[in-house]
Coordinates of C-alpha atoms and ligand atoms in Angstrom, one line a residue:
X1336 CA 26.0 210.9 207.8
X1337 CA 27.3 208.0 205.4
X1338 CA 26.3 208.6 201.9
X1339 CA 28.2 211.0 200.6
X1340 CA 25.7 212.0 197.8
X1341 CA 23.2 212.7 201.1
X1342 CA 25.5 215.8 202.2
X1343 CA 24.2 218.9 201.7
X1344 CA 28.4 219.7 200.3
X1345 CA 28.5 217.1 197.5
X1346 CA 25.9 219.1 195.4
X1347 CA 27.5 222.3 196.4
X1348 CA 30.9 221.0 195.3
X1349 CA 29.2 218.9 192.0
X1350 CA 28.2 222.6 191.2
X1351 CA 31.7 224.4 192.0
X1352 CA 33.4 222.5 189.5
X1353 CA 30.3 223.2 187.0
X1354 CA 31.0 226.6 187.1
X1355 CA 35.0 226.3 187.1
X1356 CA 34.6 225.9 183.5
X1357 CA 38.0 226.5 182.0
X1358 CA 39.1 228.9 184.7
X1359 CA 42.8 228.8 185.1
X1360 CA 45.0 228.1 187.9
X1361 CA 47.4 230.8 186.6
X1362 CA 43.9 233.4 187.3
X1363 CA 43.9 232.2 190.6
X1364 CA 47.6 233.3 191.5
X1365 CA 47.0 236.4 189.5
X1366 CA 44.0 237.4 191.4
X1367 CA 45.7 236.6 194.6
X1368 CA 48.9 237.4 195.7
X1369 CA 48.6 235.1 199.1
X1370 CA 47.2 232.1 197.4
X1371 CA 50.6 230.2 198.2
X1372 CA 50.8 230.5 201.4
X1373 CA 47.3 230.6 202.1
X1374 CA 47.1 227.0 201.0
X1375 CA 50.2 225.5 202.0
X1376 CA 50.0 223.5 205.5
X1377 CA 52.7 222.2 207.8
X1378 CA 53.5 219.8 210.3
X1379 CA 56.1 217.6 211.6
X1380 CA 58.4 219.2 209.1
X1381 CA 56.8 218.5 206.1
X1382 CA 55.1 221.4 203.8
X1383 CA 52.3 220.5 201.8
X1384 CA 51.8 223.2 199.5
X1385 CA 48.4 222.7 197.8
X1386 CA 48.1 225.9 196.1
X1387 CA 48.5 224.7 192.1
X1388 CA 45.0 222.6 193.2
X1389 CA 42.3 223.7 191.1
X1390 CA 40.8 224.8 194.4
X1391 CA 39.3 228.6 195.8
X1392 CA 38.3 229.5 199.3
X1393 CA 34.5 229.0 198.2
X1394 CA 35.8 225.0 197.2
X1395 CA 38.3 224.7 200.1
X1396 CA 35.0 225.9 202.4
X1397 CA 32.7 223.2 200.7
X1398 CA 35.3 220.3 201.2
X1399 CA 35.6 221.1 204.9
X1400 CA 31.8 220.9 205.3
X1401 CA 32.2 217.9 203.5
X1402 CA 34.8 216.5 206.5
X1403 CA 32.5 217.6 208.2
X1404 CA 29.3 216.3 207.5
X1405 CA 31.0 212.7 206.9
X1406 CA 31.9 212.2 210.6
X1407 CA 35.2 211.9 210.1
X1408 CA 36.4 214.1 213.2
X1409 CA 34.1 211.4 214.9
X1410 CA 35.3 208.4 213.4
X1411 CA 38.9 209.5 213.8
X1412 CA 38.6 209.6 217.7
X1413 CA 37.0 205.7 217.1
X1414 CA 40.0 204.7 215.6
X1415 CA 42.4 206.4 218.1
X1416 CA 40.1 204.6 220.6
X1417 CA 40.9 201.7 219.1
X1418 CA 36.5 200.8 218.4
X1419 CA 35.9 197.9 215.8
X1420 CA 36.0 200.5 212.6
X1421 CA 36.8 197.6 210.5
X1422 CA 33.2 196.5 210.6
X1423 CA 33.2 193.4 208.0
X1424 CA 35.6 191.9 210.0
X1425 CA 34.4 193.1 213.5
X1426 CA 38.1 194.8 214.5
X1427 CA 39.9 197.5 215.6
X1428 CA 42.2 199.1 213.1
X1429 CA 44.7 200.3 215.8
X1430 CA 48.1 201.3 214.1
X1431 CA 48.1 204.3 215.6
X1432 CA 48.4 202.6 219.2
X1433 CA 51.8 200.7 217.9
X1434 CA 53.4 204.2 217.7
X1435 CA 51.5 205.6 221.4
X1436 CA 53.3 207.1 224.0
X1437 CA 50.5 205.7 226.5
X1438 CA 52.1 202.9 228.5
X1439 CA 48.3 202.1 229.9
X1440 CA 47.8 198.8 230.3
X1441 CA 45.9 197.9 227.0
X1442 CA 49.0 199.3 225.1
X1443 CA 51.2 197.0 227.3
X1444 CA 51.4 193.8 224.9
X1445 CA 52.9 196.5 222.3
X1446 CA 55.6 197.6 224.6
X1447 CA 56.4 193.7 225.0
X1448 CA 57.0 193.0 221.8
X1449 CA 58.8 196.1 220.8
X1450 CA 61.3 195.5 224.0
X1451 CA 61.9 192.1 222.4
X1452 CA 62.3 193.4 219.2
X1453 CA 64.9 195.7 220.3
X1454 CA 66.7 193.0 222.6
X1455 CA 67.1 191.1 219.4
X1456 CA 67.7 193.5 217.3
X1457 CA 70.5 194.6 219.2
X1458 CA 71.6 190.9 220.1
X1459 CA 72.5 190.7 215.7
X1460 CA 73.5 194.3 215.8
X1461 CA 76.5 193.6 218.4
X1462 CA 78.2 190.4 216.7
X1463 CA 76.0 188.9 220.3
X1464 CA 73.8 186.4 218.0
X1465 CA 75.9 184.5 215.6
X1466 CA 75.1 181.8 213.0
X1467 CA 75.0 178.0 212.8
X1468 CA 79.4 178.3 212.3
X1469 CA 79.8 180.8 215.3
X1470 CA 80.0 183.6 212.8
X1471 CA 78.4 187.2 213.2
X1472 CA 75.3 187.9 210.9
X1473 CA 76.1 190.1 207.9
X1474 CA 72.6 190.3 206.1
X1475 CA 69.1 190.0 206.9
X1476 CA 66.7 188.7 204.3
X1477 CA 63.2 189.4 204.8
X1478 CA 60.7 187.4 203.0
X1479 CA 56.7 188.5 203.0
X1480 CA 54.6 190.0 200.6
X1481 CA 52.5 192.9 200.1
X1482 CA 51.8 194.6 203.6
X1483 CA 55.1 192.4 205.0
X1484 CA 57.0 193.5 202.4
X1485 CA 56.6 196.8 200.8
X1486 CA 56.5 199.1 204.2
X1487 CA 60.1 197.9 205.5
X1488 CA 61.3 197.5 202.2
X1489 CA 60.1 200.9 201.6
X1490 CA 61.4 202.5 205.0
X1491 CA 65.0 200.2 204.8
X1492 CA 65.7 201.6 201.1
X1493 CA 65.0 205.2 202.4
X1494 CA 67.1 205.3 205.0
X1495 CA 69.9 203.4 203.1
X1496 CA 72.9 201.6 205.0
X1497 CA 75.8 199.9 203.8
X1498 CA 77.1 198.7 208.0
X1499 CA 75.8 195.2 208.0
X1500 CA 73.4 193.6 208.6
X1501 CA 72.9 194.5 205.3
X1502 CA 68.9 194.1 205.0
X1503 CA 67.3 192.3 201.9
X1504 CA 63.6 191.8 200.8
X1505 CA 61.9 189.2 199.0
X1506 CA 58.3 189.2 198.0
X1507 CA 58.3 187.3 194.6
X1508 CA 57.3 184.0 194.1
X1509 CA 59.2 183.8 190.9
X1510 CA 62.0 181.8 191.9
X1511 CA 64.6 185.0 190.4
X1512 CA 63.6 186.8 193.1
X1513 CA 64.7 184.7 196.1
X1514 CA 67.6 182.7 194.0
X1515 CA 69.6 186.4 193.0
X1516 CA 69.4 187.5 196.6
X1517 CA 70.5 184.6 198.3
X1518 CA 73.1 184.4 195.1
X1519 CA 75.1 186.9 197.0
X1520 CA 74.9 185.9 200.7
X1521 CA 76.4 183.3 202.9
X1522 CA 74.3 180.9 204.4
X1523 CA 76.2 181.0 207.5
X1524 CA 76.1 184.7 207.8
X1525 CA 72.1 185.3 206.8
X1526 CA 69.3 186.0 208.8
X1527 CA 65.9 185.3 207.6
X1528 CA 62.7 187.0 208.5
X1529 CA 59.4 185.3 207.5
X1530 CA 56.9 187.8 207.3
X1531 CA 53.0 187.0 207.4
X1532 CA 50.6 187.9 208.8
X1533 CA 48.4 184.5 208.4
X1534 CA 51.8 182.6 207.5
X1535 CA 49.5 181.3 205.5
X1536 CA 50.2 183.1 202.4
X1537 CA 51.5 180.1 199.7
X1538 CA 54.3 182.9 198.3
X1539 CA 55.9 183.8 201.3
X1540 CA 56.0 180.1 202.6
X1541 CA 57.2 178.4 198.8
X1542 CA 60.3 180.9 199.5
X1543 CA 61.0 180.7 203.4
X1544 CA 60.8 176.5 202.6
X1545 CA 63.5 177.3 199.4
X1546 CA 65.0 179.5 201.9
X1547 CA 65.4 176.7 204.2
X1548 CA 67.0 174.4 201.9
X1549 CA 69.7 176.5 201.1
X1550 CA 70.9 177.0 204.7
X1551 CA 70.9 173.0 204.8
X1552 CA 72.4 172.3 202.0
X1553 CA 75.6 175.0 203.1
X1554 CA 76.1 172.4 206.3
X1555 CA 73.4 173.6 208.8
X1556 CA 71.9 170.8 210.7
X1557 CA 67.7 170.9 211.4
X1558 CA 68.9 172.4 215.1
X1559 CA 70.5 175.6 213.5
X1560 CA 67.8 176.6 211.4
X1561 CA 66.6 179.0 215.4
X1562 CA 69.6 180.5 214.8
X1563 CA 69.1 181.9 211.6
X1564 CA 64.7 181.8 211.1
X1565 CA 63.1 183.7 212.6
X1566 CA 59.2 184.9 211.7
X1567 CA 57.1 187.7 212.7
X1568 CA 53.3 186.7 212.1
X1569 CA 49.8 186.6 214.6
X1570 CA 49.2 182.9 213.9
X1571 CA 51.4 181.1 216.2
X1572 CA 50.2 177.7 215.5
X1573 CA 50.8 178.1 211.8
X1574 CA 54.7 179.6 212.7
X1575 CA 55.4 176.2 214.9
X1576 CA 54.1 174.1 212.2
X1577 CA 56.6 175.5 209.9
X1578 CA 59.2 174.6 212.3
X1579 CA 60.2 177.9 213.5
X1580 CA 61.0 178.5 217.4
X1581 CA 61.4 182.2 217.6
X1582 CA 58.3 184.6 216.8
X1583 CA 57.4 187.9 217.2
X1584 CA 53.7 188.6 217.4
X1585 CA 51.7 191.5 216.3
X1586 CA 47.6 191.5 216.5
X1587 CA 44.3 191.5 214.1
X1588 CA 44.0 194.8 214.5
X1589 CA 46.9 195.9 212.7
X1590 CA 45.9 195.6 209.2
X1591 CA 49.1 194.3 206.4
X1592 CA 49.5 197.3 204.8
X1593 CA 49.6 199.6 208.3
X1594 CA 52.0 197.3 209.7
X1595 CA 55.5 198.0 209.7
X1596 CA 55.3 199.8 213.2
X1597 CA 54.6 196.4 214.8
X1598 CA 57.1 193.1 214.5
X1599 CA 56.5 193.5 210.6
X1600 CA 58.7 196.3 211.5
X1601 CA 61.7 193.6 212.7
X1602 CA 64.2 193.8 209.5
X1603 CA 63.9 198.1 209.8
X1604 CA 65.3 197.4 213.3
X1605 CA 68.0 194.6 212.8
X1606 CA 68.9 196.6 209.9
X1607 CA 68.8 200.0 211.2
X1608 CA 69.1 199.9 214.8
X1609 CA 67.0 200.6 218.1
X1610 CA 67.2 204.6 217.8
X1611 CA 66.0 204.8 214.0
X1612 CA 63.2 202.5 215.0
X1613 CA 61.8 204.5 217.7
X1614 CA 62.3 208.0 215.3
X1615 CA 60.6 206.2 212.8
X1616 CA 57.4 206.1 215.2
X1617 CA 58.1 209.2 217.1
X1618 CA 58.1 211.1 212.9
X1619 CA 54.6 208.9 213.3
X1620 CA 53.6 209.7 216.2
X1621 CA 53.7 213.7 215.6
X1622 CA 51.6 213.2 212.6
X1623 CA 49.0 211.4 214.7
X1624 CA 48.9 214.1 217.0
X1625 CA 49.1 216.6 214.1
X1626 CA 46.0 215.1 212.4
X1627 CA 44.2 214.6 215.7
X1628 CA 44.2 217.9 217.2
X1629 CA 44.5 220.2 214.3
X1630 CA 41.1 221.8 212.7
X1631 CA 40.4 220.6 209.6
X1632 CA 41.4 224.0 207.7
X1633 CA 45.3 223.8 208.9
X1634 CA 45.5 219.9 209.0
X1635 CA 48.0 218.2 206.3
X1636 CA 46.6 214.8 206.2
X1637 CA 43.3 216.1 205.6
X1638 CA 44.4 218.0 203.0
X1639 CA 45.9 215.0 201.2
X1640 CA 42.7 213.7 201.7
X1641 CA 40.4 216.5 200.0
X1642 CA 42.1 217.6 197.5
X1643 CA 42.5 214.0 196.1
X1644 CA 38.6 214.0 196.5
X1645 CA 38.1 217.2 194.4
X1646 CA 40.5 215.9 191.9
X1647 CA 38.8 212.4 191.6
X1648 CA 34.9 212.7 192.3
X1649 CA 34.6 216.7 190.9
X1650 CA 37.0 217.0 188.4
X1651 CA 37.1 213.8 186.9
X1652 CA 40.5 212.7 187.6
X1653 CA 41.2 209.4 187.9
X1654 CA 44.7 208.8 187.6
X1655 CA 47.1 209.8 190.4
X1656 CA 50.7 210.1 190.2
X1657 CA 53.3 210.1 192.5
X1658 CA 56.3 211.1 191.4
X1659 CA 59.4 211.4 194.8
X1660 CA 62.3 213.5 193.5
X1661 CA 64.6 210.9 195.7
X1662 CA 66.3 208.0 194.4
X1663 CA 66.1 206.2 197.9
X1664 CA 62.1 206.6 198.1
X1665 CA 61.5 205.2 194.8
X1666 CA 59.6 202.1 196.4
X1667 CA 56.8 204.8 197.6
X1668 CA 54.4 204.4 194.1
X1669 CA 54.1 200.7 195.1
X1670 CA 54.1 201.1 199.1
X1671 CA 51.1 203.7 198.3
X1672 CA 49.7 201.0 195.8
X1673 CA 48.7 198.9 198.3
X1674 CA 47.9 201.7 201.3
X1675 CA 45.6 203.3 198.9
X1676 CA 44.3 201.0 196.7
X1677 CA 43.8 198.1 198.9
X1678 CA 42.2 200.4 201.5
X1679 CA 40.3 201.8 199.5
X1680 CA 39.3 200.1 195.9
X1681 CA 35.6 199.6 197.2
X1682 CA 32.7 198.9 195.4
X1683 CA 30.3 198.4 198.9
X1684 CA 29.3 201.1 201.9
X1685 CA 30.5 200.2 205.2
X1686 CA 26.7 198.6 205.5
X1687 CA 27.4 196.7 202.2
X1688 CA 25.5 198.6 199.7
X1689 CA 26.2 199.7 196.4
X1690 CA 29.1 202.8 197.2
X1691 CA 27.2 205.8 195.6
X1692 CA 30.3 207.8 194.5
X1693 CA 33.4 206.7 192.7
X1694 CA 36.1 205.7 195.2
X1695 CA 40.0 205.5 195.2
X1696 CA 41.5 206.2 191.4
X1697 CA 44.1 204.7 190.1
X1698 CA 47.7 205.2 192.0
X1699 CA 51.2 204.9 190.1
X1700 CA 54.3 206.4 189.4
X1701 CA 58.1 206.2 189.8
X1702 CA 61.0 209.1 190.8
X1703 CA 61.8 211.8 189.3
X1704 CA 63.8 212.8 187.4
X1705 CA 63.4 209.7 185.4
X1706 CA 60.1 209.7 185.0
X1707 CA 60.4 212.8 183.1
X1708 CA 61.7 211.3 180.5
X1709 CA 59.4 208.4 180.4
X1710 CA 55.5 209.4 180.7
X1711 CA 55.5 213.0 181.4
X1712 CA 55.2 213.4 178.2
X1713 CA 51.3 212.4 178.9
X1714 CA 51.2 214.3 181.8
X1715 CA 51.6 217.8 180.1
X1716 CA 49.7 216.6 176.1
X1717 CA 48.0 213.7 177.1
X1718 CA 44.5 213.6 176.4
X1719 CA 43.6 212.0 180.1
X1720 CA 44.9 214.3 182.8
X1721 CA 46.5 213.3 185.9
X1722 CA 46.8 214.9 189.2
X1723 CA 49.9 214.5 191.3
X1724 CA 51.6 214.5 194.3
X1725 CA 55.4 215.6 193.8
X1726 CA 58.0 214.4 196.5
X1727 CA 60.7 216.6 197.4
X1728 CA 63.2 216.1 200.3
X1729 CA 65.4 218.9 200.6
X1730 CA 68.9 218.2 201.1
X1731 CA 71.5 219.5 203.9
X1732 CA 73.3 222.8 203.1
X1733 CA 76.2 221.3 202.4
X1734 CA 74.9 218.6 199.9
X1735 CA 73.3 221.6 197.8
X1736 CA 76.8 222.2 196.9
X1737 CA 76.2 219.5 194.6
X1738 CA 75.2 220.3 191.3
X1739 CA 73.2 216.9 190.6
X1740 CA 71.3 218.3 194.0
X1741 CA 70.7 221.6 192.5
X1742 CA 69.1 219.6 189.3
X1743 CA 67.1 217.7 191.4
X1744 CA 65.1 220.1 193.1
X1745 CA 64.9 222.3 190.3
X1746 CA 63.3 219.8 188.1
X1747 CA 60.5 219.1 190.9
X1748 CA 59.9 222.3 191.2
X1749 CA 59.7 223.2 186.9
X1750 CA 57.6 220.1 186.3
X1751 CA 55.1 221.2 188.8
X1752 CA 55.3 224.9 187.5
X1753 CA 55.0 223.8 183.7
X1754 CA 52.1 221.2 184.6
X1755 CA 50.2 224.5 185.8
X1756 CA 51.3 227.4 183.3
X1757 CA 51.7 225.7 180.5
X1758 CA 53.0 227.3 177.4
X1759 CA 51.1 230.7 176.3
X1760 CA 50.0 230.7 173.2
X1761 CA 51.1 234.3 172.1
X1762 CA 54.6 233.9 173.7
X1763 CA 55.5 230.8 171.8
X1764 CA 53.8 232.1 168.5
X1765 CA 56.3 235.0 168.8
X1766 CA 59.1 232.3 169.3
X1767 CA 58.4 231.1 166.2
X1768 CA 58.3 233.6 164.1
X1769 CA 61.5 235.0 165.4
X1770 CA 63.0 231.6 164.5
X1771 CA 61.6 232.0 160.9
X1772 CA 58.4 229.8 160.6
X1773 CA 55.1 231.3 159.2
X1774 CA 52.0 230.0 157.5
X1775 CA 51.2 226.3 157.8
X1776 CA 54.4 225.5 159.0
X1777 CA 54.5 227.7 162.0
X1778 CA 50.7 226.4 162.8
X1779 CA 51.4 223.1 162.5
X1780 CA 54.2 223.5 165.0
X1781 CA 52.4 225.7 167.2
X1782 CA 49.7 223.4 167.4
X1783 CA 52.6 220.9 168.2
X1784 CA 54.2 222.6 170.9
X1785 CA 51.6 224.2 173.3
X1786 CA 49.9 222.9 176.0
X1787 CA 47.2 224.4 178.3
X1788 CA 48.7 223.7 181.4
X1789 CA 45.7 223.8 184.7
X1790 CA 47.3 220.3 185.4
X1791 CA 46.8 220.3 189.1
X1792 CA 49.7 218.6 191.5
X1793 CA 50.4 218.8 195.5
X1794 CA 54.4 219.2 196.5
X1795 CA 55.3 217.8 199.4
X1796 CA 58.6 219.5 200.9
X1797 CA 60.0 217.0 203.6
X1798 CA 62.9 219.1 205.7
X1799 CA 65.2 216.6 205.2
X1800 CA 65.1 212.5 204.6
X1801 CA 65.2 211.1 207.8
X1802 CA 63.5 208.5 210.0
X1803 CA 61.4 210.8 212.1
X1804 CA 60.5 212.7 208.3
X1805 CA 59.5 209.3 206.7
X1806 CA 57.6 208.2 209.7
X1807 CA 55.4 211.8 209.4
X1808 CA 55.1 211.0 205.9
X1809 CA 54.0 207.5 205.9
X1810 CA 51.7 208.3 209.0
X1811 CA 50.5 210.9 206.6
X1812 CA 49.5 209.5 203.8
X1813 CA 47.9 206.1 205.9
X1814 CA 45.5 209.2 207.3
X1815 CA 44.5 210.4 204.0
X1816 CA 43.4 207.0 203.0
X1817 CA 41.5 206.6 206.1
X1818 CA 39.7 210.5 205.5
X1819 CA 38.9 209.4 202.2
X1820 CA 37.7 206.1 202.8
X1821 CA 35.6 207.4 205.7
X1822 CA 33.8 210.2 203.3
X1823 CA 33.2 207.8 200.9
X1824 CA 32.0 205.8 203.2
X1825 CA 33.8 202.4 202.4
X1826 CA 35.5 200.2 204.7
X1827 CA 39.3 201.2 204.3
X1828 CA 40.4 198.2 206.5
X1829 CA 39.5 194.9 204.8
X1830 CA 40.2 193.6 201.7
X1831 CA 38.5 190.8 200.7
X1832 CA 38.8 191.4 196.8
X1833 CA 42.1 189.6 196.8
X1834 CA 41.1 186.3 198.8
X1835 CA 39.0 184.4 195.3
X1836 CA 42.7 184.9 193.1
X1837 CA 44.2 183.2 196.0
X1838 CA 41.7 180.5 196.2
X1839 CA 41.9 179.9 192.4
X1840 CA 45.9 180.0 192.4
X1841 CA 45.2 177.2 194.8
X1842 CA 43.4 175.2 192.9
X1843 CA 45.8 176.1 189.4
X1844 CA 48.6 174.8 191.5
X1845 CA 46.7 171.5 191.4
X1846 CA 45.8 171.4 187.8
X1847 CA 49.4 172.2 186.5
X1848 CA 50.9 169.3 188.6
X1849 CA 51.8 165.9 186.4
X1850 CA 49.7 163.1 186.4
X1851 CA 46.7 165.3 188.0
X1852 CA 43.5 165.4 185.8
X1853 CA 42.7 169.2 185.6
X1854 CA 39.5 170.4 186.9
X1855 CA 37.2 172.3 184.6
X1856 CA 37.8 176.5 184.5
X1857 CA 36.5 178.7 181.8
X1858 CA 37.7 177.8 177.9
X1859 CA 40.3 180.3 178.0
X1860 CA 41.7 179.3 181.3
X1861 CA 41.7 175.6 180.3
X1862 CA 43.4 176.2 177.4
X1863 CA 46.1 177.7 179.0
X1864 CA 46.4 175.2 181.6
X1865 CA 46.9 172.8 178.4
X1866 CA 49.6 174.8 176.8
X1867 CA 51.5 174.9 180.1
X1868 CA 51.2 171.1 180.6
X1869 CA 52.4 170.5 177.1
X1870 CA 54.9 172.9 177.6
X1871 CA 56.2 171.3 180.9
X1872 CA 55.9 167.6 179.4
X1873 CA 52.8 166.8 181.8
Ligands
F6P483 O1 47.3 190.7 199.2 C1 46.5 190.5 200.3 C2 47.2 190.4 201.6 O2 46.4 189.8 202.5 C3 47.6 191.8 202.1 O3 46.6 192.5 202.7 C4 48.7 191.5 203.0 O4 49.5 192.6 203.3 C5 49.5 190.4 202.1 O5 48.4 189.7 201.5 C6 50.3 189.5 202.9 O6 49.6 188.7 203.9 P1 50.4 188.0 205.0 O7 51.1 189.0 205.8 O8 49.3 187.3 205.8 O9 51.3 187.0 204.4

């Protein structure tokens, strides 16, 4: 089966949420006491409870025979097999086989790299490898963008560490981005990591030059830059070129935004060391194992999967937030920006027609508890409702000692449990008048003050926040996009949407340089391209 709309479910579920009307979540609860536990799943130690989902058996049934009818059991076992899945570019999209146990001989380049990896790694770690003035390295920059960026940047700010090598990201091409961080560091003590993919990406390579310059101009002649460049990348030609010696290579069929269990992974290492690296991809590994051998009905990342479906193609909801309650995982809106969105913000089938049914919504949010006192506001009154997926790792014993910990979980856990209630009516009416309104007044503020609650959100309980946790999580969630891209039958592995901004940026570059005659673009474009020019003197 491909088309969704040809499934014998997608009617059956277009008609479940027809006749869930208005129908409460808090009816749901009340007319069954084992809802919560009936619809919670676990694995690898995370919990997803999916129980305030505006989902009964008869809809949890449907959205299984939906799984089911979409193949995706089948194409789950292609990807683990490592078959070309990625079918506009004719590849494998392989992740999985970076985090394997199987030492087979097809997985045997992956061992290589992740044994030099680790030699290197370590190398930095010990004092071993020192800079161009015989000095140990105190802090590793990492420069790449988007799927070389936001995964270790993600996974290094998680599992924070103040031993050096301190690790650093840059992704930016504005030139504040680069010029703060390298404000704080000595030349003769940095690291740099150019991460790309292509290393053909103009950002990344406009900051590794700049990057470049500055360990020059601190007294390092053109034979030190090996000791503190190195890049991680699959185009080897491309890496000489740029005049670096030492390169770690990944493969195609590891797709940018499922990278950082490969090389892309290099700065998580240096920064973190050998052992968090390999729990890292053992936290991965379990969920791989997790989401291949577990029915449908008890399997967490297809649960991720389906109820983000219901939400979006039954019940209308567009918008997804995700909202960790952890300071240190507030880079995972934007890391699941680009897993989601980028995998899956199709328009075409996987045989390049017209996609039938609406595909990924729109991803965003930022960590609690800030973000309730920023937009939650919408979340609870707005008139466009939002789904979620809440974020809570749970602290050791001994840290819930902490009152700031005790606030922590107990906001996650009270935004999630007003999004559903809501405020009854009655209840706050009787507030009201006990604190003296009545008439016009009391309406007014009635009307001010309630909200219907049935705002449907997912908590995901991680044990605790560690590497082998983040690894499940990440591993997760990079399962849910492939479930959802594979039942709405889009191509979750390319993305070929960004390339003509790219090639236009190209030519921009051109037309804002001095003394070049601009090329015709569009009216507004051109006169922007004037206003800059002017503005710049050219
Ligand atoms: O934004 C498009 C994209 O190709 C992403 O898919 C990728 O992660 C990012 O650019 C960086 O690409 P590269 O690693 O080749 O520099």
């Amino acid at each position: 089966m491909s088309d969704p709309l040809a499934t014998r479910s997608w009617p059956r579920l277009e008609a479940l949420a027809h006749a869930q009307g208005t129908r409460h979540l808090t009816e749901l609860f009340a007319a069954d006491e084992t809802r919560a536990p009936r619809y919670t799943v676990t694995a690898c130690g995370l919990t997803l409870d999916y129980a305030k989902q505006r989902i009964d058996d008869e809809t949890r049934d449907a959205l299984l025979a939906l799984f089911d009818e979409q193949g995706v059991a089948a194409a789950r076992e292609a990807m683990f097999a490592g078959e070309p899945i990625n079918t506009s570019e004719d590849r494998a999209a392989w992740h999985v086989a970076l985090r394997a146990p199987d030492t087979a001989p097809m997985y045997a380049p992956v061992h290589e790299v992740r044994d030099a990896m680790a030699a290197f790694a370590d190398e930095v770690r010990s004092g071993a490898w020192t800079g161009f003035d015989g000095q140990t390295i105190t802090d590793v920059v990492n420069i790449g963008i988007g799927g070389s960026d936001l995964g270790p940047r993600f996974v290094c700010e998680s599992l924070v560490t103040d031993e050096p090598p301190r690790p650093h990201f840059v992704a930016n091409v504005d030139p504040h981005d680069l010029d703060d961080t390298l404000a704080g560091l000595d030349p003769a003590r940095t690291l740099v990591i150019v991460t790309s993919k292509s290393f053909g990406t103009a950002e990344t390579l406009a900051n590794a030059r700049v990057a470049r310059q500055w360990l020059i101009a601190a007294g390092a002649s053109e034979n030190d830059v090996a000791k503190h460049f190195v890049a991680v990348s699959t185009n080897e030609e491309k890496v000489r070129a740029f005049g670096i010696q030492r390169m770690f290579g990944f493969w195609d069929w590891v797709g940018g935004r499922y990278s950082l269990w490969s090389a892309v992974g290099l700065s998580i290492m240096v920064a973190l060391g050998v052992e968090r690296f390999a729990a890292l991809l053992a936290g991965a590994r379990a969920m791989d194992q997790h989401f291949r051998e577990t029915p449908a009905a008890d399997n967490l990342p297809v649960w991720l999967a389906l109820t983000g479906i219901w939400n979006n193609n039954f019940l209308g909801l567009t918008s997804h937030c995700v909202v960790p309650y952890a300071q240190r995982m507030a880079h995972l809106p934007s890391f699941l920006q680009q897993l989601e969105m980028e995998s899956n913000g199709k328009s075409v089938t996987r045989e390049g027609a017209p996609a039938t049914v609406a595909t990924v919504p729109t991803i965003w949010g930022s960590v609690g508890t800030n973000a309730q006192h920023a937009y939650f506001q919408m979340l609870h009154q707005g008139e466009l409702a939002v789904d979620l997926d809440f974020i809570l790792p749970l602290s050791s014993p001994e840290d819930a000692g902490d009152e700031r910990e005790i606030e922590r979980v107990a906001n996650c856990l009270a935004q999630a449990e007003a999004l559903m209630c809501g405020r009854d009516s009655q209840a706050l009416r009787g507030e009201l008048e006990a604190e003296g309104l009545s008439g016009q007044a009391l309406e007014h503020r009635l009307a001010a003050r309630q909200f219907a609650g049935n705002r449907p959100s997912n908590m995901l309980v991680m044990d605790t926040l560690d590497a082998h946790h983040l690894g499940a999580l990440i591993a997760a969630y990079e399962h849910k996009a492939f479930v959802q891209g594979m039942i709405w039958n889009v191509n979750s592995f390319d993305q070929w949407g960004v390339e003509l901004g790219k090639a236009m940026a190209g030519q921009l570059v051109a037309d804002l340089a001095a003394g070049h005659t601009p090329s015709a673009h569009d009216g507004s474009t051109d006169r922007l391209v004037a206003q800059v020019r002017a503005h710049w003197g050219r």
